CSV table of C-alpha atoms and ligand atoms in Angstrom, one decimal:
chain,number,residue,atom,x,y,z
T,157,MET,CA,-2.9,55.1,-71.9
T,158,ASN,CA,-3.3,51.4,-73.0
T,159,ASP,CA,-0.6,49.3,-71.4
T,160,ASP,CA,-0.6,46.5,-74.1
T,161,LEU,CA,0.6,49.1,-76.5
T,162,ILE,CA,3.5,50.1,-74.8
T,163,LEU,CA,4.9,46.8,-73.1
T,164,SER,CA,5.9,44.8,-76.1
T,165,THR,CA,7.0,41.6,-74.3
T,166,ASP,CA,5.3,38.5,-73.1
T,167,THR,CA,6.4,39.1,-69.1
T,168,SER,CA,5.9,35.4,-68.8
T,169,GLU,CA,9.6,35.2,-70.0
T,170,ALA,CA,11.6,34.9,-67.0
T,171,LEU,CA,14.5,37.6,-65.9
T,172,ILE,CA,13.0,40.7,-67.8
T,173,SER,CA,12.2,43.1,-65.0
T,174,ARG,CA,9.8,46.0,-65.5
T,175,PRO,CA,10.8,49.5,-64.2
T,176,GLN,CA,9.1,50.7,-61.2
T,177,MET,CA,6.5,53.5,-61.5
T,178,ASN,CA,5.0,56.2,-59.5
T,179,GLN,CA,2.0,56.8,-61.8
T,180,ASP,CA,1.2,60.3,-60.1
T,181,ILE,CA,4.3,61.9,-60.7
T,182,GLY,CA,3.6,63.0,-64.3
T,183,LEU,CA,-0.2,64.0,-63.8
T,184,GLY,CA,-0.9,67.6,-65.5
T,185,ARG,CA,2.9,67.7,-66.6
T,186,GLY,CA,4.1,67.8,-70.1
T,187,ALA,CA,7.6,66.3,-70.8
T,188,TYR,CA,10.3,67.1,-73.6
T,189,VAL,CA,13.2,65.1,-74.6
T,190,SER,CA,15.6,66.6,-76.6
T,191,THR,CA,18.0,64.1,-78.5
T,192,TYR,CA,21.4,64.3,-80.1
T,193,GLY,CA,23.7,61.4,-81.5
T,194,CYS,CA,23.2,57.9,-82.9
T,195,GLN,CA,20.3,55.8,-83.1
T,196,MET,CA,21.1,54.3,-79.8
T,197,ASN,CA,20.2,57.6,-78.1
T,198,VAL,CA,17.2,57.9,-80.5
T,199,ASN,CA,16.3,54.5,-79.2
T,200,ASP,CA,16.8,55.7,-75.3
T,201,THR,CA,14.8,58.7,-76.0
T,202,GLU,CA,12.0,56.5,-77.0
T,203,ARG,CA,12.5,54.2,-73.9
T,204,MET,CA,12.6,57.5,-71.8
T,205,ASN,CA,9.3,58.6,-73.3
T,206,THR,CA,7.4,55.5,-72.8
T,207,LEU,CA,8.6,55.3,-69.0
T,208,LEU,CA,7.7,59.0,-68.9
T,209,GLU,CA,4.3,58.1,-70.4
T,210,MET,CA,3.7,55.2,-67.9
T,211,ALA,CA,4.2,57.8,-65.3
T,212,ASN,CA,1.4,59.8,-66.6
T,213,PHE,CA,3.4,62.8,-68.1
T,214,THR,CA,2.3,64.0,-71.6
T,215,ILE,CA,4.8,64.1,-74.3
T,216,VAL,CA,5.0,67.4,-75.6
T,217,ALA,CA,6.2,68.7,-79.0
T,218,THR,CA,8.2,71.8,-77.8
T,219,PRO,CA,10.1,72.8,-74.5
T,220,GLN,CA,7.7,75.7,-74.2
T,221,GLU,CA,4.9,73.3,-73.3
T,222,ALA,CA,7.0,71.4,-70.7
T,223,SER,CA,7.3,71.2,-67.2
T,224,LEU,CA,10.4,68.5,-67.5
T,225,ILE,CA,13.0,68.9,-70.2
T,226,ILE,CA,15.6,66.3,-70.5
T,227,ILE,CA,18.5,66.7,-72.8
T,228,ASN,CA,19.7,63.3,-74.3
T,229,ALA,CA,23.1,64.5,-75.4
T,230,CYS,CA,25.9,62.7,-77.4
T,231,SER,CA,29.6,62.9,-76.9
T,232,ILE,CA,31.3,61.6,-79.9
T,233,ARG,CA,32.5,64.9,-81.4
T,234,GLU,CA,33.0,68.6,-81.2
T,235,LYS,CA,32.1,70.4,-78.0
T,236,PRO,CA,29.3,68.2,-76.8
T,237,VAL,CA,29.1,69.7,-73.0
T,238,HIS,CA,29.4,73.2,-74.5
T,239,LYS,CA,26.3,72.5,-76.7
T,240,VAL,CA,24.4,71.0,-73.4
T,241,TYR,CA,25.2,74.6,-71.6
T,242,SER,CA,24.2,76.4,-74.4
T,243,GLU,CA,20.7,74.4,-75.0
T,244,VAL,CA,20.2,74.6,-71.3
T,245,GLY,CA,20.8,78.5,-71.1
T,246,SER,CA,17.9,79.0,-73.8
T,247,TYR,CA,15.7,77.8,-71.4
T,248,ARG,CA,16.6,80.6,-68.8
T,249,LYS,CA,13.3,82.6,-69.6
T,250,LEU,CA,11.1,79.3,-69.5
T,251,LYS,CA,12.6,78.5,-66.2
T,252,ASP,CA,12.0,82.3,-64.7
T,253,LYS,CA,8.5,82.0,-65.8
T,254,ASN,CA,7.9,78.5,-64.3
T,255,PRO,CA,10.1,77.9,-61.2
T,256,LEU,CA,8.9,74.4,-61.4
T,257,LEU,CA,10.5,73.4,-64.4
T,258,LYS,CA,12.8,70.9,-64.1
T,259,ILE,CA,15.9,70.4,-66.2
T,260,GLY,CA,17.7,66.9,-66.6
T,261,VAL,CA,20.9,65.8,-68.8
T,262,GLY,CA,21.2,62.1,-69.9
T,263,GLY,CA,23.1,60.2,-72.9
T,264,CYS,CA,26.6,60.1,-73.0
T,265,VAL,CA,27.1,63.4,-72.0
T,266,GLY,CA,25.4,62.7,-68.9
T,267,GLN,CA,27.4,59.6,-68.1
T,268,GLN,CA,30.6,61.3,-69.0
T,269,GLU,CA,30.2,64.6,-67.3
T,270,LYS,CA,27.8,63.6,-64.1
T,271,GLU,CA,27.8,66.1,-61.3
T,272,ASN,CA,30.1,68.5,-63.2
T,273,LEU,CA,26.9,69.3,-65.2
T,274,ILE,CA,25.1,70.6,-62.0
T,275,LYS,CA,28.3,72.1,-60.4
T,276,THR,CA,28.8,74.4,-63.7
T,277,GLN,CA,25.4,75.0,-64.6
T,278,PRO,CA,22.6,75.2,-61.6
T,279,MET,CA,19.9,75.4,-63.9
T,280,ILE,CA,20.2,71.5,-64.2
T,281,ASP,CA,18.4,69.6,-61.8
T,282,PHE,CA,19.4,66.2,-62.4
T,283,VAL,CA,21.9,64.1,-64.3
T,284,PHE,CA,21.4,60.5,-65.3
T,285,GLY,CA,23.9,57.9,-67.2
T,286,THR,CA,23.5,55.7,-70.2
T,287,ASP,CA,22.9,52.5,-67.7
T,288,ASN,CA,20.1,54.3,-65.6
T,289,ILE,CA,17.4,55.3,-67.9
T,290,ASP,CA,15.1,52.8,-66.1
T,291,THR,CA,15.5,54.9,-62.9
T,292,LEU,CA,14.2,57.9,-64.1
T,293,PRO,CA,10.8,57.5,-62.8
T,294,GLN,CA,12.6,57.7,-59.4
T,295,ILE,CA,14.7,60.3,-60.2
T,296,ILE,CA,12.1,62.7,-61.2
T,297,ALA,CA,10.1,61.8,-58.2
T,298,GLU,CA,12.8,62.9,-55.8
T,299,VAL,CA,13.5,66.0,-58.1
T,300,TYR,CA,9.9,67.0,-57.8
T,301,SER,CA,8.7,66.0,-54.3
T,302,GLU,CA,11.9,66.4,-52.4
T,303,ASN,CA,13.0,69.3,-54.3
T,304,LYS,CA,16.9,68.1,-54.6
T,305,LYS,CA,19.5,68.0,-57.3
T,306,VAL,CA,19.9,64.2,-58.3
T,307,VAL,CA,22.8,62.5,-60.2
T,308,ASN,CA,22.8,58.8,-61.0
T,309,ALA,CA,25.6,58.0,-63.5
T,310,LYS,CA,27.1,54.7,-62.3
T,311,PHE,CA,27.6,51.8,-64.6
T,312,GLU,CA,25.7,48.6,-63.4
T,313,HIS,CA,28.6,46.4,-64.7
T,314,ARG,CA,27.6,43.3,-62.8
T,315,ALA,CA,23.9,43.4,-64.0
T,316,PRO,CA,23.0,41.3,-66.9
T,317,TYR,CA,21.5,43.2,-70.0
T,318,HIS,CA,17.8,42.0,-69.8
T,319,ILE,CA,15.4,44.5,-71.0
T,320,GLU,CA,12.4,44.9,-72.8
T,321,THR,CA,12.2,47.0,-75.7
T,322,LEU,CA,10.2,49.6,-74.8
T,323,VAL,CA,8.5,51.9,-77.9
T,324,ARG,CA,5.5,53.8,-78.0
T,325,ASN,CA,4.7,53.4,-81.6
T,326,PRO,CA,7.0,51.1,-83.5
T,327,GLY,CA,5.5,52.4,-87.0
T,328,VAL,CA,6.8,50.7,-90.0
T,329,SER,CA,10.1,50.5,-89.3
T,330,THR,CA,11.6,50.1,-85.6
T,331,PHE,CA,14.9,49.4,-83.7
T,332,VAL,CA,15.5,46.4,-81.2
T,333,ASN,CA,18.8,46.9,-79.3
T,334,ILE,CA,20.9,43.5,-79.0
T,335,THR,CA,24.0,44.8,-77.3
T,336,LYS,CA,25.0,47.8,-75.5
T,337,GLY,CA,28.5,49.4,-74.5
T,338,CYS,CA,31.5,48.5,-76.5
T,339,ASP,CA,34.8,46.9,-75.6
T,340,ASN,CA,37.2,47.8,-78.5
T,341,PHE,CA,38.6,50.8,-77.2
T,342,CYS,CA,39.1,52.2,-80.6
T,343,SER,CA,42.0,54.9,-79.9
T,344,PHE,CA,39.9,57.8,-81.0
T,345,CYS,CA,36.4,56.9,-79.6
T,346,VAL,CA,34.6,57.8,-76.3
T,347,VAL,CA,32.0,55.3,-76.4
T,348,PRO,CA,33.5,52.5,-74.2
T,349,PHE,CA,33.8,55.3,-71.6
T,350,THR,CA,29.9,56.6,-72.1
T,351,ARG,CA,28.2,53.1,-72.6
T,352,GLY,CA,30.3,50.9,-70.6
T,353,ARG,CA,31.4,47.2,-71.0
T,354,GLU,CA,29.9,45.3,-73.9
T,355,LYS,CA,27.0,43.3,-73.1
T,356,SER,CA,24.5,41.1,-75.3
T,357,ARG,CA,20.8,40.1,-74.6
T,358,PRO,CA,19.8,36.6,-74.7
T,359,MET,CA,18.7,35.5,-78.2
T,360,SER,CA,15.3,34.4,-76.8
T,361,HIS,CA,14.6,38.0,-75.5
T,362,ILE,CA,15.3,39.4,-78.9
T,363,LEU,CA,13.4,36.9,-80.7
T,364,MET,CA,10.1,37.7,-78.5
T,365,ASP,CA,10.6,41.7,-78.8
T,366,VAL,CA,10.9,41.4,-82.8
T,367,ARG,CA,7.7,39.0,-82.7
T,368,ASN,CA,5.8,41.6,-80.4
T,369,MET,CA,7.0,44.3,-82.7
T,370,VAL,CA,5.7,42.1,-85.5
T,371,LYS,CA,2.1,42.1,-83.6
T,372,ARG,CA,2.2,45.8,-83.4
T,373,GLY,CA,2.8,46.4,-87.0
T,374,ALA,CA,6.5,46.4,-87.5
T,375,LYS,CA,7.2,45.3,-91.0
T,376,GLU,CA,11.2,46.2,-90.8
T,377,VAL,CA,13.6,45.7,-87.6
T,378,THR,CA,16.9,47.3,-87.3
T,379,LEU,CA,19.2,45.0,-84.9
T,380,LEU,CA,21.3,47.7,-82.9
T,381,GLY,CA,24.5,47.6,-81.1
T,382,GLN,CA,27.9,49.4,-81.2
T,383,ASN,CA,29.4,46.5,-82.7
T,384,VAL,CA,26.7,44.0,-83.6
T,385,ASN,CA,29.3,41.4,-85.2
T,386,SER,CA,30.7,40.7,-81.6
T,387,TYR,CA,27.2,39.7,-80.2
T,388,LYS,CA,27.2,36.5,-77.9
T,389,SER,CA,24.0,35.1,-76.6
T,390,GLU,CA,23.9,32.7,-73.5
T,391,GLY,CA,24.8,29.2,-75.1
T,392,GLU,CA,27.4,30.7,-77.5
T,393,ALA,CA,25.2,31.7,-80.2
T,394,ASP,CA,26.8,34.6,-82.3
T,395,PHE,CA,25.5,37.6,-84.5
T,396,ALA,CA,25.2,35.0,-87.6
T,397,ASP,CA,23.2,32.5,-85.7
T,398,LEU,CA,20.8,35.4,-84.4
T,399,LEU,CA,20.5,36.9,-87.7
T,400,GLU,CA,19.3,33.4,-89.0
T,401,LYS,CA,16.9,33.0,-86.2
T,402,VAL,CA,15.2,36.3,-86.9
T,403,SER,CA,15.1,35.8,-90.4
T,404,LYS,CA,13.6,32.0,-90.0
T,405,GLU,CA,11.5,32.1,-86.6
T,406,THR,CA,9.7,35.4,-86.8
T,407,ASP,CA,7.3,37.0,-89.3
T,408,ILE,CA,9.4,40.2,-89.8
T,409,GLU,CA,9.7,41.2,-93.6
T,410,ARG,CA,13.0,43.0,-93.6
T,411,ILE,CA,15.8,43.1,-91.3
T,412,ARG,CA,18.7,45.7,-91.1
T,413,TYR,CA,21.7,45.8,-88.6
T,414,THR,CA,24.1,48.4,-87.6
T,415,THR,CA,26.8,48.9,-86.6
T,416,SER,CA,29.3,46.4,-88.1
T,417,HIS,CA,32.7,46.1,-87.3
T,418,PRO,CA,35.3,44.9,-89.9
T,419,LYS,CA,37.4,43.0,-87.6
T,420,ASP,CA,34.4,40.8,-86.5
T,421,PHE,CA,32.5,40.6,-89.8
T,422,ASN,CA,32.9,37.0,-90.6
T,423,GLU,CA,32.3,34.4,-93.6
T,424,LYS,CA,29.6,32.8,-91.6
T,425,LEU,CA,27.7,36.0,-91.3
T,426,MET,CA,28.3,36.5,-94.9
T,427,HIS,CA,26.8,33.3,-95.9
T,428,VAL,CA,23.6,34.0,-93.5
T,429,MET,CA,23.1,37.0,-95.4
T,430,ALA,CA,23.4,35.4,-98.7
T,431,GLN,CA,20.8,32.7,-97.9
T,432,ASN,CA,18.3,35.0,-96.3
T,433,GLN,CA,18.2,37.8,-99.0
T,434,HIS,CA,14.3,37.5,-98.9
T,435,LYS,CA,14.5,39.0,-95.4
T,436,ILE,CA,18.0,40.4,-94.6
T,437,CYS,CA,18.7,43.7,-96.8
T,438,GLU,CA,21.7,43.7,-99.1
T,439,TYR,CA,23.1,46.8,-97.3
T,440,VAL,CA,26.1,46.9,-95.3
T,441,HIS,CA,27.3,50.0,-93.2
T,442,LEU,CA,30.6,48.9,-92.5
T,443,PRO,CA,33.1,51.6,-91.2
T,444,PHE,CA,36.6,51.6,-92.4
T,445,GLN,CA,37.8,54.8,-90.9
T,446,SER,CA,40.9,55.3,-92.5
T,447,GLY,CA,42.3,53.9,-95.7
T,448,SER,CA,46.0,53.6,-94.4
T,449,SER,CA,47.0,50.6,-92.7
T,450,ARG,CA,49.3,52.9,-90.2
T,451,ILE,CA,46.7,54.9,-89.2
T,452,LEU,CA,44.5,52.1,-88.7
T,453,ASP,CA,47.2,50.5,-86.3
T,454,ARG,CA,47.0,53.7,-84.5
T,455,MET,CA,43.4,53.8,-84.2
T,456,ASN,CA,43.5,50.6,-82.8
T,457,ARG,CA,41.0,49.0,-85.0
T,458,GLY,CA,42.1,45.6,-85.6
T,459,TYR,CA,42.5,45.1,-89.1
T,460,THR,CA,44.6,46.4,-92.4
T,461,ARG,CA,43.3,48.1,-95.5
T,462,GLU,CA,44.3,44.6,-97.2
T,463,GLU,CA,42.0,42.7,-94.8
T,464,TYR,CA,39.1,45.3,-95.0
T,465,ILE,CA,39.3,45.0,-99.0
T,466,SER,CA,39.6,41.3,-98.8
T,467,LYS,CA,36.3,40.8,-96.6
T,468,ILE,CA,34.4,43.3,-99.0
T,469,GLN,CA,35.7,41.0,-102.0
T,470,THR,CA,34.1,38.1,-100.3
T,471,MET,CA,31.0,39.6,-99.5
T,472,LYS,CA,30.4,40.8,-103.0
T,473,LYS,CA,31.3,37.4,-104.4
T,474,LEU,CA,28.4,36.1,-102.2
T,475,ILE,CA,26.2,38.8,-102.2
T,476,PRO,CA,26.6,40.5,-105.9
T,477,ASN,CA,24.2,43.2,-105.4
T,478,LEU,CA,25.7,44.4,-102.1
T,479,VAL,CA,25.4,47.8,-101.2
T,480,LEU,CA,28.1,49.5,-98.7
T,481,SER,CA,28.4,52.7,-96.8
T,482,SER,CA,31.1,53.7,-94.3
T,483,ASP,CA,32.3,55.9,-91.6
T,484,ILE,CA,35.6,57.8,-92.4
T,485,ILE,CA,37.7,60.2,-89.8
T,486,VAL,CA,40.1,62.8,-91.5
T,487,GLY,CA,42.9,64.2,-89.9
T,488,PHE,CA,43.4,61.7,-87.2
T,489,PRO,CA,46.7,62.6,-85.3
T,490,GLY,CA,49.9,61.7,-87.4
T,491,GLU,CA,47.8,61.5,-90.6
T,492,THR,CA,49.9,62.5,-93.4
T,493,GLU,CA,49.0,63.7,-96.8
T,494,GLU,CA,50.0,60.4,-98.2
T,495,ASP,CA,47.7,58.3,-95.6
T,496,PHE,CA,44.8,60.6,-96.6
T,497,LEU,CA,45.1,59.8,-100.3
T,498,GLN,CA,44.9,56.2,-99.2
T,499,THR,CA,41.8,57.0,-97.5
T,500,ILE,CA,40.5,58.7,-101.0
T,501,SER,CA,41.6,55.7,-103.1
T,502,LEU,CA,39.9,53.3,-100.9
T,503,VAL,CA,36.5,55.1,-101.2
T,504,GLU,CA,37.1,55.1,-105.1
T,505,GLU,CA,38.5,51.6,-105.2
T,506,LEU,CA,35.5,49.9,-103.3
T,507,GLN,CA,32.9,52.5,-104.6
T,508,PHE,CA,30.8,53.5,-101.7
T,509,GLU,CA,27.6,55.0,-102.7
T,510,THR,CA,27.4,56.5,-99.3
T,511,ILE,CA,30.1,57.8,-96.8
T,512,TYR,CA,29.6,59.5,-93.3
T,513,ALA,CA,33.0,61.4,-93.1
T,514,PHE,CA,34.3,63.5,-89.9
T,515,MET,CA,37.2,65.6,-88.8
T,516,TYR,CA,38.8,63.9,-85.8
T,517,SER,CA,38.0,65.4,-82.6
T,518,PRO,CA,40.1,64.4,-79.4
T,519,ARG,CA,38.0,63.0,-76.9
T,520,PRO,CA,38.2,62.8,-72.9
T,521,LEU,CA,40.0,59.7,-71.6
T,522,THR,CA,40.9,58.2,-75.2
T,523,LYS,CA,44.3,57.3,-76.3
T,524,ALA,CA,44.7,59.4,-79.3
T,525,ALA,CA,43.6,62.6,-77.7
T,526,LYS,CA,47.1,62.5,-76.1
T,527,PHE,CA,49.1,61.5,-79.3
T,528,GLU,CA,51.6,64.5,-79.8
T,529,ASP,CA,51.1,64.8,-83.4
T,530,GLN,CA,48.0,66.4,-83.6
T,531,VAL,CA,46.7,67.7,-87.3
T,532,GLU,CA,45.9,71.3,-87.6
T,533,GLU,CA,42.2,72.4,-87.8
T,534,SER,CA,42.6,74.0,-91.0
T,535,VAL,CA,44.3,70.8,-92.7
T,536,LYS,CA,41.5,68.6,-91.2
T,537,ASN,CA,39.1,70.9,-92.9
T,538,GLU,CA,40.5,71.0,-96.4
T,539,ARG,CA,40.6,67.5,-96.5
T,540,LEU,CA,37.1,66.8,-95.2
T,541,ASN,CA,36.3,69.0,-98.3
T,542,ARG,CA,38.4,67.1,-100.4
T,543,LEU,CA,37.2,63.8,-99.3
T,544,PHE,CA,33.4,64.8,-100.0
T,545,ASP,CA,34.6,66.5,-103.3
T,546,ALA,CA,35.9,63.2,-104.5
T,547,HIS,CA,33.3,61.2,-103.1
T,548,GLU,CA,30.5,63.3,-104.7
T,549,LYS,CA,31.9,63.1,-108.4
T,550,MET,CA,32.1,59.3,-108.1
T,551,ALA,CA,28.9,58.9,-106.2
T,552,PHE,CA,26.4,60.9,-108.7
T,553,ALA,CA,28.0,58.8,-111.4
T,554,LEU,CA,27.5,55.6,-109.5
T,555,VAL,CA,24.0,56.2,-108.6
T,556,LYS,CA,22.7,56.6,-111.9
T,557,LYS,CA,22.5,53.1,-112.4
T,558,TYR,CA,19.3,53.0,-110.5
T,559,GLU,CA,17.5,55.2,-112.9
T,560,GLY,CA,15.0,53.1,-114.9
T,561,GLN,CA,15.6,50.2,-112.2
T,562,THR,CA,12.5,48.9,-110.1
T,563,LEU,CA,13.4,48.9,-106.6
T,564,GLN,CA,11.2,47.1,-103.9
T,565,VAL,CA,10.2,50.1,-101.6
T,566,LEU,CA,8.9,49.6,-97.9
T,567,VAL,CA,6.5,52.7,-97.6
T,568,GLU,CA,7.1,54.3,-94.4
T,569,LYS,CA,4.9,57.6,-94.4
T,570,LYS,CA,3.8,60.7,-96.6
T,571,ASN,CA,6.4,63.3,-96.8
T,572,GLU,CA,5.9,67.2,-96.5
T,573,GLN,CA,5.1,67.6,-100.1
T,574,GLY,CA,2.5,64.8,-100.0
T,575,LYS,CA,4.6,62.3,-101.6
T,576,LEU,CA,5.1,58.8,-100.4
T,577,TYR,CA,8.4,57.9,-98.6
T,578,GLY,CA,10.1,54.6,-98.3
T,579,ARG,CA,13.3,52.9,-98.3
T,580,SER,CA,14.4,50.3,-100.8
T,581,THR,CA,16.1,47.1,-99.4
T,582,GLN,CA,19.7,48.9,-100.6
T,583,ASN,CA,18.5,51.6,-97.9
T,584,LYS,CA,17.7,54.2,-100.8
T,585,SER,CA,15.2,56.9,-99.9
T,586,VAL,CA,12.7,56.9,-102.3
T,587,HIS,CA,10.0,59.6,-103.0
T,588,PHE,CA,7.0,58.9,-105.1
T,589,LEU,CA,3.3,59.8,-105.7
T,590,GLY,CA,0.8,57.2,-104.5
T,591,SER,CA,-2.3,56.7,-101.8
T,592,GLU,CA,-1.6,56.7,-98.1
T,593,SER,CA,-3.1,53.4,-97.9
T,594,LEU,CA,0.2,52.0,-99.2
T,595,ILE,CA,2.0,52.9,-96.1
T,596,GLY,CA,3.3,49.5,-94.5
T,597,GLN,CA,3.4,47.8,-97.8
T,598,THR,CA,6.4,46.7,-100.0
T,599,VAL,CA,5.9,48.1,-103.4
T,600,PRO,CA,7.8,48.3,-106.8
T,601,VAL,CA,8.8,51.5,-108.0
T,602,LYS,CA,10.9,52.5,-110.9
T,603,ILE,CA,13.5,55.2,-110.2
T,604,THR,CA,13.5,58.4,-112.4
T,605,GLN,CA,16.0,60.5,-110.8
T,606,ALA,CA,18.8,59.4,-108.8
T,607,PHE,CA,21.1,61.3,-106.3
T,608,PRO,CA,23.4,59.9,-103.6
T,609,ASN,CA,21.0,60.4,-101.0
T,610,ASN,CA,17.8,60.5,-102.7
T,611,MET,CA,15.8,59.0,-105.3
T,612,ARG,CA,12.6,59.9,-107.3
T,613,GLY,CA,10.4,57.3,-108.7
T,614,GLU,CA,7.1,56.1,-109.9
T,615,LEU,CA,4.9,53.4,-108.4
T,616,VAL,CA,4.8,50.4,-110.8
T,617,GLN,CA,0.9,49.5,-111.2
P,189,LIG,N1,30.5,51.7,-83.4
P,189,LIG,C1,31.0,52.4,-84.5
P,189,LIG,C2,31.0,53.8,-84.4
P,189,LIG,C3,30.2,54.8,-83.5
P,189,LIG,S1,30.6,56.2,-83.6
P,189,LIG,C4,32.1,51.5,-85.2
P,189,LIG,O1,32.9,51.1,-84.5
P,189,LIG,O2,31.8,51.6,-86.4
P,189,LIG,C5,30.2,56.7,-85.2
P,189,LIG,C6,31.3,57.3,-85.9
P,189,LIG,O3,31.8,58.4,-85.4
P,189,LIG,C7,32.4,56.4,-86.1
P,189,LIG,O4,32.6,55.3,-87.0
P,189,LIG,C8,33.8,57.4,-86.7
P,189,LIG,O5,33.6,57.6,-87.8
P,189,LIG,C9,33.0,58.6,-85.7
P,189,LIG,N2,33.7,59.1,-84.8
P,189,LIG,C10,34.0,58.3,-83.5
P,189,LIG,N3,35.0,59.2,-82.6
P,189,LIG,C11,35.3,60.0,-83.3
P,189,LIG,C12,36.0,61.2,-83.0
P,189,LIG,N4,37.0,61.3,-81.9
P,189,LIG,N5,36.2,62.2,-83.9
P,189,LIG,C13,35.8,62.0,-85.1
P,189,LIG,N6,35.0,61.2,-85.4
P,189,LIG,C14,34.8,60.2,-84.7
P,190,LIG,FE1,34.1,53.3,-80.9
P,190,LIG,FE2,35.3,51.4,-82.0
P,190,LIG,FE3,33.5,50.7,-80.4
P,190,LIG,FE4,32.8,51.8,-82.4
P,190,LIG,S1,34.1,50.0,-82.2
P,190,LIG,S2,32.1,52.2,-80.6
P,190,LIG,S3,34.3,53.5,-82.8
P,190,LIG,S4,35.4,52.0,-79.7
P,191,LIG,FE1,27.1,59.6,-79.3
P,191,LIG,FE2,26.9,58.2,-77.3
P,191,LIG,FE3,26.0,57.4,-79.6
P,191,LIG,S1,28.6,59.5,-77.7
P,191,LIG,S2,27.2,58.7,-81.2
P,191,LIG,S3,25.2,59.0,-78.6
P,191,LIG,S4,26.9,56.1,-78.2
């Protein structure tokens, strides 16, 4: 395949190392990566697929066509290890038919479970951690040529985070990692254990990647990290500085970022957003997790309900058309009915158009898993349903305001129904009729029907 298409960066830039490759290993072999989890894992899968193609594997669409299957698994909630074993089990017939089929597990579950996975399920041939993706070609070479089991799940604590973005086809909207890991240790969360210590990429590398993505056709970039607001480049530039540079010094048309942490979301960043609205979208995903300050304290989130509200009020003053979404956990240990009602009231008070809500799930190694006042499953379930009901009632009414409005939609693709699909600056998914030649362009679309997660509209000619 064409090297220029895969390798996005100008390698004259010092310090970016390129993974070592044995180009024979994939010849005649199909590879299939199955992906769970957050955008970080989706982006890691893209990196894996790129490395596999560079080693001459053919990326195939189904496990049936593959000689190599990788499960890039997520560990954030509910029985992740069980899910991996059940997926591996479903490949038994394929492995019986083709003894040369190799199965690997990566992602946050690979990092968390390491060799335990192979001990419990001998069909698994290799396991690799979240810091070891670039060693995938060597791992696979060992697995095939020496026919042995390989585990590589060591954190590279001392290595700087100097990667290049590897994306096969950036498309219209693409992702660039800016940090990895997390040092916040929210008491419910496994990520600090599965992604390791937080590290930031140098700003010059990120700018170079964004410029390269633009050259390859990208119109929108999402800057990715577990807590983008704690980004620190060499020379002390912070996230607001980075965002401003990406806006001013690259030709990318739209900029998004995820995920933000309320404790680190500062006024400097709000000002940069307000002053660069022609490029930085007026949409922020800012997880508050709980509306009760007592629970927030037990979650180790580093802010109170009042502080969160006050940040949102300042933000809305500076960016009046700001659209917000949030993650919420219900049934955290010790959550009373009163605490839960405070979560519902915060959703209503701040008028979130979109929420992502989850039942608390105890995770290995985390502080909250050891709390004694765990909430019963039936109560968590009932609260989750009540939260969704309350939000739905509000959100349907809230998004009606978009009907009749004309939104600027960046067209990403044609959907299965033959309509164009794109997202507005407010991150609304919009479907409308139009010519495929509009893919990659930002066009005005008048909204005819608005639902909380989806909208229909008509192209304004
Ligand atoms: N870094 C992001 C969150 C990444 S995890 C942030 O701080 O916002 C994505 C979401 O999963 C979290 O926001 C939280 O709502 C949810 N989550 C994380 N751990 C969880 C757990 N143990 N049980 C239930 N939900 C959890
Ligand atoms: Fe997990 Fe908290 Fe880090 Fe987000 S900020 S990844 S919730 S520890
Ligand atoms: Fe899951 Fe790991 Fe992302 S646990 S949510 S894949 S950081």
